[in-house]
N, CA and C atoms as an extended XYZ file, in Angstrom:
618
Properties=species:S:1:pos:R:3:atomname:S:1:resname:S:1:resid:I:1 pbc="F F F"
N       115.184      132.035       97.411 N   UNK     1
C       114.944      130.435       97.337 CA  UNK     1
C       116.257      130.039       98.138 C   UNK     1
N       116.602      129.233       99.051 N   UNK     2
C       117.392      128.713       99.782 CA  UNK     2
C       117.673      127.367       98.796 C   UNK     2
N       118.987      127.271       98.526 N   UNK     3
C       119.341      125.945       97.800 CA  UNK     3
C       119.742      124.948       98.786 C   UNK     3
N       119.095      123.913       98.357 N   UNK     4
C       119.290      122.489       99.297 CA  UNK     4
C       119.898      121.498       98.405 C   UNK     4
N       121.260      121.139       98.975 N   UNK     5
C       121.723      120.273       97.888 CA  UNK     5
C       121.443      119.000       98.374 C   UNK     5
N       121.154      118.086       97.519 N   UNK     6
C       120.319      116.394       97.995 CA  UNK     6
C       121.825      116.065       98.982 C   UNK     6
N       121.152      115.064       99.870 N   UNK     7
C       122.089      114.622      100.841 CA  UNK     7
C       121.682      113.001      100.965 C   UNK     7
N       122.617      112.162      100.555 N   UNK     8
C       122.493      110.611      100.811 CA  UNK     8
C       122.105      110.317      101.992 C   UNK     8
N       120.953      110.083      102.538 N   UNK     9
C       120.607      109.928      104.112 CA  UNK     9
C       120.547      108.328      104.480 C   UNK     9
N       120.352      107.545      103.243 N   UNK    10
C       120.145      105.999      103.458 CA  UNK    10
C       120.773      105.242      101.891 C   UNK    10
N       121.600      104.084      102.175 N   UNK    11
C       121.916      103.111      100.892 CA  UNK    11
C       121.616      101.988      101.175 C   UNK    11
N       121.039      101.119      100.698 N   UNK    12
C       121.152       99.739      100.905 CA  UNK    12
C       121.396       99.130       99.444 C   UNK    12
N       121.722       97.784       99.508 N   UNK    13
C       122.453       97.015       98.276 CA  UNK    13
C       121.175       97.720       97.037 C   UNK    13
N       120.268       97.821       97.175 N   UNK    14
C       119.165       97.967       95.747 CA  UNK    14
C       118.627       99.446       95.737 C   UNK    14
N       118.823      100.162       96.770 N   UNK    15
C       118.484      101.592       96.862 CA  UNK    15
C       119.072      102.542       97.363 C   UNK    15
N       118.578      103.723       96.840 N   UNK    16
C       119.098      105.222       97.822 CA  UNK    16
C       118.237      106.165       98.359 C   UNK    16
N       118.227      106.614       99.206 N   UNK    17
C       117.209      107.560       99.594 CA  UNK    17
C       117.943      108.725      100.047 C   UNK    17
N       117.606      110.259       99.277 N   UNK    18
C       118.398      111.193       99.486 CA  UNK    18
C       117.267      112.427       99.992 C   UNK    18
N       117.714      113.214      100.794 N   UNK    19
C       116.811      114.333      101.362 CA  UNK    19
C       117.432      115.568      100.554 C   UNK    19
N       116.110      115.863       99.775 N   UNK    20
C       116.224      117.274       98.954 CA  UNK    20
C       115.704      118.459       99.224 C   UNK    20
N       115.221      118.532      100.329 N   UNK    21
C       114.755      119.659      101.156 CA  UNK    21
C       114.547      119.637      102.638 C   UNK    21
N       113.996      120.629      103.081 N   UNK    22
C       114.114      120.501      104.979 CA  UNK    22
C       113.015      119.290      105.215 C   UNK    22
N       111.755      118.679      104.434 N   UNK    23
C       110.969      117.690      104.790 CA  UNK    23
C       110.817      117.034      103.338 C   UNK    23
N       111.700      116.855      102.434 N   UNK    24
C       111.421      116.255      101.211 CA  UNK    24
C       112.576      115.275      101.037 C   UNK    24
N       112.301      114.041      100.245 N   UNK    25
C       113.199      113.120      100.376 CA  UNK    25
C       112.560      112.428       98.837 C   UNK    25
N       113.802      111.857       98.005 N   UNK    26
C       113.384      111.301       96.954 CA  UNK    26
C       114.128      109.933       97.052 C   UNK    26
N       113.658      108.973       96.366 N   UNK    27
C       114.113      107.309       96.344 CA  UNK    27
C       114.616      107.287       95.273 C   UNK    27
N       115.864      106.350       94.931 N   UNK    28
C       116.171      105.887       93.654 CA  UNK    28
C       116.537      104.379       93.703 C   UNK    28
N       116.306      103.809       92.845 N   UNK    29
C       116.057      102.379       92.621 CA  UNK    29
C       117.415      102.191       91.720 C   UNK    29
N       118.324      101.376       92.342 N   UNK    30
C       119.640      100.987       91.325 CA  UNK    30
C       119.351      100.027       90.244 C   UNK    30
N       118.150       99.517       90.229 N   UNK    31
C       117.870       98.714       89.096 CA  UNK    31
C       117.569       99.701       87.973 C   UNK    31
N       117.228      100.215       88.333 N   UNK    32
C       116.767      101.842       87.151 CA  UNK    32
C       117.694      102.728       87.048 C   UNK    32
N       118.173      103.108       88.100 N   UNK    33
C       119.255      104.105       87.742 CA  UNK    33
C       120.435      103.929       87.492 C   UNK    33
N       121.171      102.379       88.248 N   UNK    34
C       122.288      102.066       88.152 CA  UNK    34
C       122.374      100.713       86.736 C   UNK    34
N       121.107      100.481       86.598 N   UNK    35
C       121.146       99.357       85.489 CA  UNK    35
C       121.591       98.121       86.135 C   UNK    35
N       121.162       98.029       87.585 N   UNK    36
C       121.549       96.826       88.455 CA  UNK    36
C       121.010       95.841       88.066 C   UNK    36
N       121.530       94.541       88.132 N   UNK    37
C       121.099       93.125       87.683 CA  UNK    37
C       121.268       92.069       89.022 C   UNK    37
N       120.240       91.201       89.057 N   UNK    38
C       120.383       90.180       89.907 CA  UNK    38
C       119.859       88.786       89.297 C   UNK    38
N       120.663       87.881       89.177 N   UNK    39
C       120.224       86.581       88.963 CA  UNK    39
C       118.979       85.778       89.634 C   UNK    39
N       118.167       85.074       89.167 N   UNK    40
C       116.824       84.624       89.573 CA  UNK    40
C       117.250       83.764       90.645 C   UNK    40
N       118.387       83.098       90.241 N   UNK    41
C       118.994       82.054       91.096 CA  UNK    41
C       119.581       82.317       92.522 C   UNK    41
N       120.275       83.456       92.311 N   UNK    42
C       120.842       84.175       93.190 CA  UNK    42
C       119.756       84.769       94.189 C   UNK    42
N       118.803       85.480       93.877 N   UNK    43
C       117.529       85.674       94.813 CA  UNK    43
C       116.791       84.529       95.434 C   UNK    43
N       116.837       83.629       94.799 N   UNK    44
C       116.204       82.280       95.344 CA  UNK    44
C       116.825       81.856       96.370 C   UNK    44
N       118.176       81.894       96.352 N   UNK    45
C       119.046       81.079       97.395 CA  UNK    45
C       119.241       82.095       98.371 C   UNK    45
N       119.011       83.318       98.256 N   UNK    46
C       119.244       84.286       99.427 CA  UNK    46
C       118.152       84.317      100.058 C   UNK    46
N       116.885       84.422       99.459 N   UNK    47
C       115.692       85.197      100.220 CA  UNK    47
C       115.329       84.411      101.575 C   UNK    47
N       115.670       82.841      101.745 N   UNK    48
C       115.011       82.644      103.401 CA  UNK    48
C       115.924       83.520      104.263 C   UNK    48
N       117.214       83.848      103.764 N   UNK    49
C       118.073       84.900      104.744 CA  UNK    49
C       117.865       85.949      104.786 C   UNK    49
N       116.892       86.831      104.067 N   UNK    50
C       116.592       88.163      104.103 CA  UNK    50
C       115.448       88.541      105.169 C   UNK    50
N       115.652       89.690      105.425 N   UNK    51
C       114.759       89.834      106.650 CA  UNK    51
C       113.441       90.680      105.664 C   UNK    51
N       112.523       90.933      106.394 N   UNK    52
C       111.131       91.295      105.975 CA  UNK    52
C       111.619       92.590      105.582 C   UNK    52
N       112.248       93.584      105.945 N   UNK    53
C       112.580       94.867      105.345 CA  UNK    53
C       113.329       94.749      104.125 C   UNK    53
N       114.320       94.045      104.312 N   UNK    54
C       115.290       93.485      103.036 CA  UNK    54
C       114.519       93.082      101.886 C   UNK    54
N       113.356       92.397      102.006 N   UNK    55
C       112.770       91.822      100.909 CA  UNK    55
C       111.988       92.773      100.474 C   UNK    55
N       111.524       93.611      101.330 N   UNK    56
C       110.357       94.682      100.905 CA  UNK    56
C       111.473       95.792      100.098 C   UNK    56
N       112.542       95.963      100.536 N   UNK    57
C       113.457       96.965       99.796 CA  UNK    57
C       113.707       96.362       98.445 C   UNK    57
N       113.915       95.151       98.357 N   UNK    58
C       114.115       94.716       97.085 CA  UNK    58
C       113.041       94.671       96.130 C   UNK    58
N       111.740       94.539       96.676 N   UNK    59
C       110.622       94.525       95.930 CA  UNK    59
C       110.346       95.718       95.454 C   UNK    59
N       110.552       96.898       96.159 N   UNK    60
C       110.218       98.136       95.747 CA  UNK    60
C       111.249       98.802       94.831 C   UNK    60
N       112.642       98.354       94.841 N   UNK    61
C       113.839       98.871       93.901 CA  UNK    61
C       113.526       98.088       92.295 C   UNK    61
N       112.978       96.734       92.797 N   UNK    62
C       112.620       95.827       91.568 CA  UNK    62
C       111.961       96.236       90.875 C   UNK    62
N       110.688       96.841       91.408 N   UNK    63
C       109.575       97.165       90.409 CA  UNK    63
C       109.570       98.430       89.808 C   UNK    63
N       110.788       98.999       89.896 N   UNK    64
C       111.231      100.352       89.139 CA  UNK    64
C       111.509       99.952       87.792 C   UNK    64
N       112.146       98.606       87.424 N   UNK    65
C       112.618       98.369       86.212 CA  UNK    65
C       111.684       98.794       85.094 C   UNK    65
N       112.490       99.211       84.076 N   UNK    66
C       111.659       99.886       82.817 CA  UNK    66
C       111.495       98.724       81.860 C   UNK    66
N       112.149       97.528       81.928 N   UNK    67
C       111.897       96.515       81.360 CA  UNK    67
C       111.669       95.159       81.685 C   UNK    67
N       111.352       94.213       81.156 N   UNK    68
C       111.435       92.599       81.913 CA  UNK    68
C       112.051       91.667       81.094 C   UNK    68
N       113.141       90.938       81.404 N   UNK    69
C       113.563       89.889       80.756 CA  UNK    69
C       113.024       88.657       81.171 C   UNK    69
N       113.534       87.524       80.620 N   UNK    70
C       113.028       86.208       80.727 CA  UNK    70
C       113.582       85.928       82.495 C   UNK    70
N       114.831       86.264       82.769 N   UNK    71
C       115.137       86.284       84.312 CA  UNK    71
C       114.400       87.183       85.135 C   UNK    71
N       113.778       88.402       84.813 N   UNK    72
C       112.933       89.092       85.548 CA  UNK    72
C       111.665       88.495       86.074 C   UNK    72
N       111.115       87.859       84.753 N   UNK    73
C       109.945       87.302       84.991 CA  UNK    73
C       110.048       86.003       85.950 C   UNK    73
N       111.008       85.374       86.060 N   UNK    74
C       111.232       84.309       87.051 CA  UNK    74
C       111.503       84.746       88.302 C   UNK    74
N       111.953       86.042       88.347 N   UNK    75
C       111.995       86.477       89.779 CA  UNK    75
C       110.679       86.937       90.072 C   UNK    75
N       109.572       87.494       89.436 N   UNK    76
C       108.400       87.721       89.706 CA  UNK    76
C       107.384       86.365       89.861 C   UNK    76
N       107.717       85.512       89.369 N   UNK    77
C       107.050       84.205       89.526 CA  UNK    77
C       107.489       83.759       90.767 C   UNK    77
N       108.632       83.945       91.500 N   UNK    78
C       109.058       83.434       92.621 CA  UNK    78
C       108.742       84.379       93.609 C   UNK    78
N       108.164       85.269       93.834 N   UNK    79
C       107.944       86.433       94.666 CA  UNK    79
C       106.447       86.169       94.906 C   UNK    79
N       105.626       86.093       93.488 N   UNK    80
C       104.239       85.691       93.726 CA  UNK    80
C       104.039       84.163       94.694 C   UNK    80
N       105.015       83.468       94.320 N   UNK    81
C       104.860       82.059       95.117 CA  UNK    81
C       105.618       82.336       96.444 C   UNK    81
N       106.170       83.315       96.894 N   UNK    82
C       107.092       83.017       98.287 CA  UNK    82
C       107.187       84.707       98.762 C   UNK    82
N       106.465       85.579       98.454 N   UNK    83
C       106.441       86.596       99.153 CA  UNK    83
C       105.455       86.903      100.089 C   UNK    83
N       105.304       88.181      100.704 N   UNK    84
C       104.416       88.446      101.601 CA  UNK    84
C       103.504       89.518      101.319 C   UNK    84
N       102.385       89.883      102.098 N   UNK    85
C       101.492       90.616      101.653 CA  UNK    85
C       101.974       92.220      101.344 C   UNK    85
N       102.957       92.424      101.875 N   UNK    86
C       103.873       93.873      101.590 CA  UNK    86
C       104.662       93.691      100.219 C   UNK    86
N       105.029       92.792       99.934 N   UNK    87
C       106.045       92.383       98.857 CA  UNK    87
C       105.100       92.468       97.436 C   UNK    87
N       103.651       91.743       97.801 N   UNK    88
C       102.767       91.451       96.704 CA  UNK    88
C       102.221       92.643       96.341 C   UNK    88
N       101.906       93.588       97.471 N   UNK    89
C       101.414       94.834       97.090 CA  UNK    89
C       102.137       95.968       96.234 C   UNK    89
N       103.413       95.463       96.624 N   UNK    90
C       104.449       96.431       96.150 CA  UNK    90
C       104.566       95.996       94.401 C   UNK    90
N       104.840       94.982       94.232 N   UNK    91
C       104.909       94.418       92.827 CA  UNK    91
C       103.624       94.022       91.937 C   UNK    91
N       102.361       94.591       92.240 N   UNK    92
C       101.411       94.300       91.837 CA  UNK    92
C       101.105       94.908       90.414 C   UNK    92
N       101.426       96.336       90.072 N   UNK    93
C       101.414       96.449       89.192 CA  UNK    93
C       102.259       96.351       87.951 C   UNK    93
N       103.662       95.688       88.459 N   UNK    94
C       104.492       95.339       87.687 CA  UNK    94
C       104.006       93.897       86.981 C   UNK    94
N       103.513       93.278       87.594 N   UNK    95
C       103.097       91.908       87.357 CA  UNK    95
C       102.151       91.853       85.976 C   UNK    95
N       101.504       93.162       85.755 N   UNK    96
C       100.768       93.147       84.490 CA  UNK    96
C       101.639       93.130       83.354 C   UNK    96
N       103.097       93.262       83.480 N   UNK    97
C       104.295       93.218       82.503 CA  UNK    97
C       104.379       91.773       82.283 C   UNK    97
N       103.981       90.708       82.971 N   UNK    98
C       104.746       89.576       83.242 CA  UNK    98
C       103.988       88.436       81.722 C   UNK    98
N       104.247       87.949       81.128 N   UNK    99
C       104.084       87.403       79.825 CA  UNK    99
C       103.072       86.277       80.198 C   UNK    99
N       103.116       85.665       81.485 N   UNK   100
C       102.064       84.540       81.897 CA  UNK   100
C       100.666       85.270       82.429 C   UNK   100
N       100.028       85.632       81.655 N   UNK   101
C        98.854       86.493       81.861 CA  UNK   101
C        97.747       85.948       82.786 C   UNK   101
N        97.759       84.661       82.550 N   UNK   102
C        96.691       83.878       83.327 CA  UNK   102
C        97.283       83.446       84.492 C   UNK   102
N        98.336       83.384       84.799 N   UNK   103
C        99.039       83.488       86.366 CA  UNK   103
C        98.771       84.507       87.044 C   UNK   103
N        98.958       85.326       86.593 N   UNK   104
C        98.699       86.774       87.081 CA  UNK   104
C        97.395       87.133       87.442 C   UNK   104
N        96.393       86.882       86.720 N   UNK   105
C        95.097       86.926       86.796 CA  UNK   105
C        94.823       86.222       88.064 C   UNK   105
N        95.185       84.808       88.042 N   UNK   106
C        94.669       83.835       89.094 CA  UNK   106
C        95.648       84.607       90.484 C   UNK   106
N        96.664       84.703       90.402 N   UNK   107
C        97.286       85.502       91.628 CA  UNK   107
C        96.490       86.621       92.146 C   UNK   107
N        96.018       87.601       91.315 N   UNK   108
C        95.471       88.821       91.602 CA  UNK   108
C        93.918       88.417       92.108 C   UNK   108
N        93.248       87.439       91.725 N   UNK   109
C        91.935       86.991       91.947 CA  UNK   109
C        92.153       86.519       93.463 C   UNK   109
N        93.166       85.784       93.830 N   UNK   110
C        93.303       85.076       95.174 CA  UNK   110
C        93.796       86.196       96.124 C   UNK   110
N        94.794       87.150       95.656 N   UNK   111
C        95.036       88.483       96.639 CA  UNK   111
C        93.675       89.146       96.975 C   UNK   111
N        93.068       89.662       95.945 N   UNK   112
C        91.573       90.205       96.008 CA  UNK   112
C        90.857       89.545       97.354 C   UNK   112
N        90.640       88.202       97.139 N   UNK   113
C        89.853       87.875       97.984 CA  UNK   113
C        90.356       87.577       99.532 C   UNK   113
N        91.772       87.295       99.273 N   UNK   114
C        92.097       86.892      100.643 CA  UNK   114
C        92.946       88.237      101.533 C   UNK   114
N        93.271       88.871      100.679 N   UNK   115
C        94.245       90.206      101.442 CA  UNK   115
C        93.632       90.661      102.729 C   UNK   115
N        94.243       90.782      103.575 N   UNK   116
C        94.029       91.525      104.792 CA  UNK   116
C        94.454       92.965      105.252 C   UNK   116
N        95.012       93.315      104.203 N   UNK   117
C        95.621       94.954      103.972 CA  UNK   117
C        94.782       95.431      102.832 C   UNK   117
N        95.034       96.729      102.666 N   UNK   118
C        94.548       97.470      101.553 CA  UNK   118
C        94.734       96.780      100.287 C   UNK   118
N        93.869       96.759       99.683 N   UNK   119
C        93.686       96.240       98.056 CA  UNK   119
C        94.015       97.197       96.865 C   UNK   119
N        94.073       98.374       97.415 N   UNK   120
C        94.222       99.499       96.307 CA  UNK   120
C        95.574       99.096       95.428 C   UNK   120
N        96.386       98.705       95.807 N   UNK   121
C        97.313       98.279       94.464 CA  UNK   121
C        96.926       97.130       93.617 C   UNK   121
N        96.173       96.351       94.303 N   UNK   122
C        95.798       94.868       93.434 CA  UNK   122
C        94.644       95.869       92.291 C   UNK   122
N        93.961       96.744       92.712 N   UNK   123
C        92.748       97.490       91.867 CA  UNK   123
C        93.528       98.255       90.757 C   UNK   123
N        94.633       98.945       91.150 N   UNK   124
C        95.154       99.463       89.998 CA  UNK   124
C        96.040       98.769       89.006 C   UNK   124
N        96.246       97.327       89.452 N   UNK   125
C        96.863       96.325       88.463 CA  UNK   125
C        95.752       95.977       87.683 C   UNK   125
N        94.569       95.687       88.437 N   UNK   126
C        93.480       94.999       87.635 CA  UNK   126
C        93.032       95.864       86.572 C   UNK   126
N        93.240       97.382       86.958 N   UNK   127
C        92.832       98.466       85.888 CA  UNK   127
C        93.964       98.324       84.538 C   UNK   127
N        94.833       97.895       84.956 N   UNK   128
C        95.890       97.988       83.675 CA  UNK   128
C        95.408       96.525       82.684 C   UNK   128
N        95.077       95.841       83.420 N   UNK   129
C        94.951       94.615       82.768 CA  UNK   129
C        93.576       94.459       82.090 C   UNK   129
N        92.634       95.218       82.571 N   UNK   130
C        91.409       95.307       81.865 CA  UNK   130
C        90.360       94.259       81.702 C   UNK   130
N        90.550       93.241       82.508 N   UNK   131
C        89.722       91.993       82.504 CA  UNK   131
C        88.587       91.713       83.194 C   UNK   131
N        87.292       91.425       82.712 N   UNK   132
C        86.183       91.274       82.956 CA  UNK   132
C        85.955       90.248       84.193 C   UNK   132
N        86.982       89.114       83.917 N   UNK   133
C        86.784       87.993       84.857 CA  UNK   133
C        86.957       88.638       86.481 C   UNK   133
N        87.317       89.760       86.944 N   UNK   134
C        87.437       90.300       88.242 CA  UNK   134
C        86.147       90.652       88.569 C   UNK   134
N        84.865       90.956       87.957 N   UNK   135
C        83.894       91.656       88.133 CA  UNK   135
C        83.234       90.862       89.391 C   UNK   135
N        83.354       89.690       89.246 N   UNK   136
C        82.479       88.710       90.372 CA  UNK   136
C        83.144       88.930       91.531 C   UNK   136
N        84.316       89.252       91.739 N   UNK   137
C        85.067       89.402       93.167 CA  UNK   137
C        84.971       90.805       93.728 C   UNK   137
N        84.676       92.016       92.403 N   UNK   138
C        84.920       93.107       92.559 CA  UNK   138
C        83.772       93.990       93.270 C   UNK   138
N        82.533       93.068       92.414 N   UNK   139
C        81.280       93.886       93.038 CA  UNK   139
C        80.755       93.740       94.410 C   UNK   139
N        81.092       92.448       94.690 N   UNK   140
C        80.890       92.384       96.265 CA  UNK   140
C        81.524       93.048       97.129 C   UNK   140
N        82.576       93.388       96.666 N   UNK   141
C        83.747       94.151       97.456 CA  UNK   141
C        83.301       95.696       97.420 C   UNK   141
N        82.501       96.108       96.446 N   UNK   142
C        82.081       97.386       96.142 CA  UNK   142
C        80.832       97.520       97.514 C   UNK   142
N        80.197       96.649       97.341 N   UNK   143
C        78.867       96.560       98.413 CA  UNK   143
C        79.437       96.835       99.705 C   UNK   143
N        80.378       95.953      100.183 N   UNK   144
C        80.996       95.805      101.575 CA  UNK   144
C        81.494       96.972      101.957 C   UNK   144
N        82.454       97.459      101.295 N   UNK   145
C        83.285       98.895      101.297 CA  UNK   145
C        82.042      100.244      101.337 C   UNK   145
N        81.164       99.863      100.595 N   UNK   146
C        80.404      101.202      100.510 CA  UNK   146
C        79.556      101.490      101.780 C   UNK   146
N        78.995       99.886      102.511 N   UNK   147
C        78.371      100.022      103.661 CA  UNK   147
C        79.320      100.709      104.871 C   UNK   147
N        80.472      100.290      104.684 N   UNK   148
C        81.740      100.766      105.668 CA  UNK   148
C        82.084      102.065      105.481 C   UNK   148
N        81.565      102.967      104.842 N   UNK   149
C        81.904      104.281      104.547 CA  UNK   149
C        81.264      105.237      105.614 C   UNK   149
N        80.202      104.878      106.193 N   UNK   150
C        79.660      105.588      107.200 CA  UNK   150
C        80.748      105.655      108.373 C   UNK   150
N        80.931      104.465      108.720 N   UNK   151
C        81.927      104.505      109.847 CA  UNK   151
C        83.037      104.892      109.954 C   UNK   151
N        83.775      105.025      108.682 N   UNK   152
C        84.896      105.772      108.127 CA  UNK   152
C        84.823      107.141      108.425 C   UNK   152
N        83.720      107.792      107.967 N   UNK   153
C        83.472      108.995      108.221 CA  UNK   153
C        83.002      109.819      109.240 C   UNK   153
N        82.242      108.851      110.126 N   UNK   154
C        82.340      109.065      111.744 CA  UNK   154
C        83.607      109.208      112.579 C   UNK   154
N        84.668      108.330      112.246 N   UNK   155
C        85.545      108.455      112.931 CA  UNK   155
C        86.698      109.673      112.511 C   UNK   155
N        86.693      109.789      110.963 N   UNK   156
C        87.757      111.079      110.940 CA  UNK   156
C        88.888      110.720      110.888 C   UNK   156
N        89.341      109.180      111.263 N   UNK   157
C        90.875      108.846      111.470 CA  UNK   157
C        91.399      107.748      110.362 C   UNK   157
N        90.354      107.685      109.476 N   UNK   158
C        90.889      106.577      108.422 CA  UNK   158
C        90.693      106.757      106.908 C   UNK   158
N        91.649      107.476      106.309 N   UNK   159
C        91.203      107.687      104.840 CA  UNK   159
C        91.703      106.641      103.759 C   UNK   159
N        92.656      105.303      104.595 N   UNK   160
C        92.946      104.503      103.684 CA  UNK   160
C        91.693      103.928      103.022 C   UNK   160
N        90.963      103.410      103.946 N   UNK   161
C        89.577      102.891      103.322 CA  UNK   161
C        88.952      103.419      102.184 C   UNK   161
N        88.628      104.845      102.205 N   UNK   162
C        88.080      105.533      101.511 CA  UNK   162
C        89.112      105.788       99.962 C   UNK   162
N        90.136      105.873      100.268 N   UNK   163
C        91.111      105.700       98.784 CA  UNK   163
C        90.885      104.502       98.286 C   UNK   163
N        91.099      103.081       99.166 N   UNK   164
C        90.773      102.100       98.690 CA  UNK   164
C        89.500      101.797       97.662 C   UNK   164
N        88.539      102.818       98.413 N   UNK   165
C        86.978      102.318       97.777 CA  UNK   165
C        86.870      103.244       96.801 C   UNK   165
N        87.532      104.292       96.470 N   UNK   166
C        87.256      105.105       95.225 CA  UNK   166
C        88.128      104.609       94.490 C   UNK   166
N        89.069      103.793       94.572 N   UNK   167
C        90.119      102.870       93.496 CA  UNK   167
C        89.335      101.807       92.870 C   UNK   167
N        88.420      101.236       93.804 N   UNK   168
C        87.664      100.023       93.485 CA  UNK   168
C        86.428      100.968       92.481 C   UNK   168
N        86.133      101.762       92.687 N   UNK   169
C        85.085      102.338       91.976 CA  UNK   169
C        85.429      102.623       90.468 C   UNK   169
N        86.620      103.266       90.623 N   UNK   170
C        87.395      103.404       89.379 CA  UNK   170
C        87.390      102.395       88.399 C   UNK   170
N        87.924      101.125       89.043 N   UNK   171
C        88.002       99.864       88.164 CA  UNK   171
C        86.539       99.746       87.633 C   UNK   171
N        85.671       99.409       88.404 N   UNK   172
C        84.297       99.129       88.185 CA  UNK   172
C        83.841       99.630       86.880 C   UNK   172
N        84.259      101.168       87.187 N   UNK   173
C        83.328      102.102       86.238 CA  UNK   173
C        84.188      101.820       84.897 C   UNK   173
N        85.512      101.460       84.950 N   UNK   174
C        86.276      101.064       83.628 CA  UNK   174
C        85.770       99.790       83.032 C   UNK   174
N        85.687       98.880       83.782 N   UNK   175
C        85.282       97.585       83.373 CA  UNK   175
C        83.651       97.416       82.994 C   UNK   175
N        82.597       98.263       83.604 N   UNK   176
C        81.429       97.980       83.318 CA  UNK   176
C        80.771       99.335       82.521 C   UNK   176
N        81.344      100.455       82.415 N   UNK   177
C        80.717      101.519       81.893 CA  UNK   177
C        79.738      102.066       82.698 C   UNK   177
N        79.352      101.899       83.969 N   UNK   178
C        78.415      102.122       84.911 CA  UNK   178
C        78.520      103.278       85.520 C   UNK   178
N        77.950      104.470       85.366 N   UNK   179
C        78.198      105.568       85.831 CA  UNK   179
C        77.813      105.769       87.213 C   UNK   179
N        77.092      104.705       87.743 N   UNK   180
C        76.707      104.312       89.196 CA  UNK   180
C        78.289      104.713       89.856 C   UNK   180
N        79.013      103.897       89.606 N   UNK   181
C        80.722      104.039       90.156 CA  UNK   181
C        81.295      105.388       90.198 C   UNK   181
N        81.043      106.245       88.812 N   UNK   182
C        81.457      107.679       88.684 CA  UNK   182
C        81.098      108.138       89.584 C   UNK   182
N        79.591      108.076       90.084 N   UNK   183
C        79.080      108.880       90.862 CA  UNK   183
C        79.304      108.791       92.528 C   UNK   183
N        79.591      107.552       92.541 N   UNK   184
C        80.281      107.236       94.202 CA  UNK   184
C        81.767      107.870       94.195 C   UNK   184
N        82.684      107.988       93.149 N   UNK   185
C        83.860      108.631       93.064 CA  UNK   185
C        83.700      110.227       93.372 C   UNK   185
N        82.790      110.413       92.793 N   UNK   186
C        82.307      112.210       93.097 CA  UNK   186
C        81.779      112.495       94.317 C   UNK   186
N        81.536      111.873       94.966 N   UNK   187
C        80.807      111.762       96.316 CA  UNK   187
C        81.998      112.292       97.225 C   UNK   187
N        83.267      111.972       96.829 N   UNK   188
C        84.294      112.300       97.596 CA  UNK   188
C        85.010      113.714       97.419 C   UNK   188
N        84.418      114.402       96.366 N   UNK   189
C        85.187      115.416       95.905 CA  UNK   189
C        85.321      116.731       96.799 C   UNK   189
N        84.598      116.605       97.764 N   UNK   190
C        84.464      117.733       98.809 CA  UNK   190
C        85.242      117.229      100.289 C   UNK   190
N        86.245      115.977      100.035 N   UNK   191
C        86.943      115.550      101.113 CA  UNK   191
C        87.761      116.576      101.479 C   UNK   191
N        87.683      116.055      103.196 N   UNK   192
C        88.618      117.257      104.263 CA  UNK   192
C        89.998      117.281      103.821 C   UNK   192
N        90.523      115.783      103.181 N   UNK   193
C        91.802      116.042      103.067 CA  UNK   193
C        92.154      116.434      101.471 C   UNK   193
N        93.035      117.424      101.314 N   UNK   194
C        93.492      117.791       99.962 CA  UNK   194
C        93.678      116.828       99.024 C   UNK   194
N        94.641      115.627       99.409 N   UNK   195
C        95.288      114.893       98.793 CA  UNK   195
C        94.352      113.538       98.138 C   UNK   195
N        93.180      113.333       99.013 N   UNK   196
C        91.970      112.400       98.493 CA  UNK   196
C        91.442      113.352       97.363 C   UNK   196
N        90.906      114.722       97.731 N   UNK   197
C        90.323      115.575       96.677 CA  UNK   197
C        91.155      115.285       95.131 C   UNK   197
N        92.377      115.560       95.360 N   UNK   198
C        93.340      115.260       94.228 CA  UNK   198
C        93.182      113.892       93.537 C   UNK   198
N        93.052      112.967       94.471 N   UNK   199
C        92.904      111.446       93.932 CA  UNK   199
C        91.596      111.517       93.270 C   UNK   199
N        90.692      111.985       93.658 N   UNK   200
C        89.054      112.026       93.356 CA  UNK   200
C        89.399      112.424       91.611 C   UNK   200
N        90.292      113.730       91.800 N   UNK   201
C        90.370      114.290       90.289 CA  UNK   201
C        90.793      113.458       89.479 C   UNK   201
N        91.975      112.933       89.827 N   UNK   202
C        92.869      111.684       88.922 CA  UNK   202
C        91.953      110.805       88.458 C   UNK   202
N        90.918      110.251       89.390 N   UNK   203
C        90.296      108.995       89.164 CA  UNK   203
C        89.225      109.252       88.018 C   UNK   203
N        88.659      110.269       88.002 N   UNK   204
C        87.488      110.607       87.355 CA  UNK   204
C        87.974      110.923       85.919 C   UNK   204
N        89.543      111.115       85.648 N   UNK   205
C        89.610      111.342       83.947 CA  UNK   205
C        89.925      109.922       83.598 C   UNK   205
N        89.321      109.937       82.225 N   UNK   206
C        89.190      108.566       81.429 CA  UNK   206
C        89.721      108.719       79.959 C   UNK   206
């Protein structure tokens, strides 16, 4: 086996990207690996002057933190109020560690109802929270996505909706214990794409 020495290909204020193989890359957050710290007030001051790419880079690195301080919670609260869709999707699971659970639930309910992009990350966060108050917005989305599956299968060019659908089925299965949702996941066990089949196997584990 040919040894491939990791090569730094990109570094920003908050992250690094290494090439670790001919077509393999690894991401490193300075918040996790370097113990990087940023005061909430500093971020709030700088935020209007950051580009969209810089904001996303910050959110991606920040969500890797292993623990949350009071300062970190202030940053998350600020991001909930001032982020964009990409930032919100990035920090969705991290929000589950915020001490203000009610604010997080309200935020996720709003994103589930209004998001114009994939809701997969929000569904993953809801599973962590395990709160049945989400059911009234999740069940109609199940019906809507289920109807769209035939269109997705006919085009053979959009697996993201399928991944979103099976993630939604997973959280509905967990919250209701209704095996109808388990069955909906199993329908994708023979999907044409291997990584979708792998995801199905992961979601069927309880």
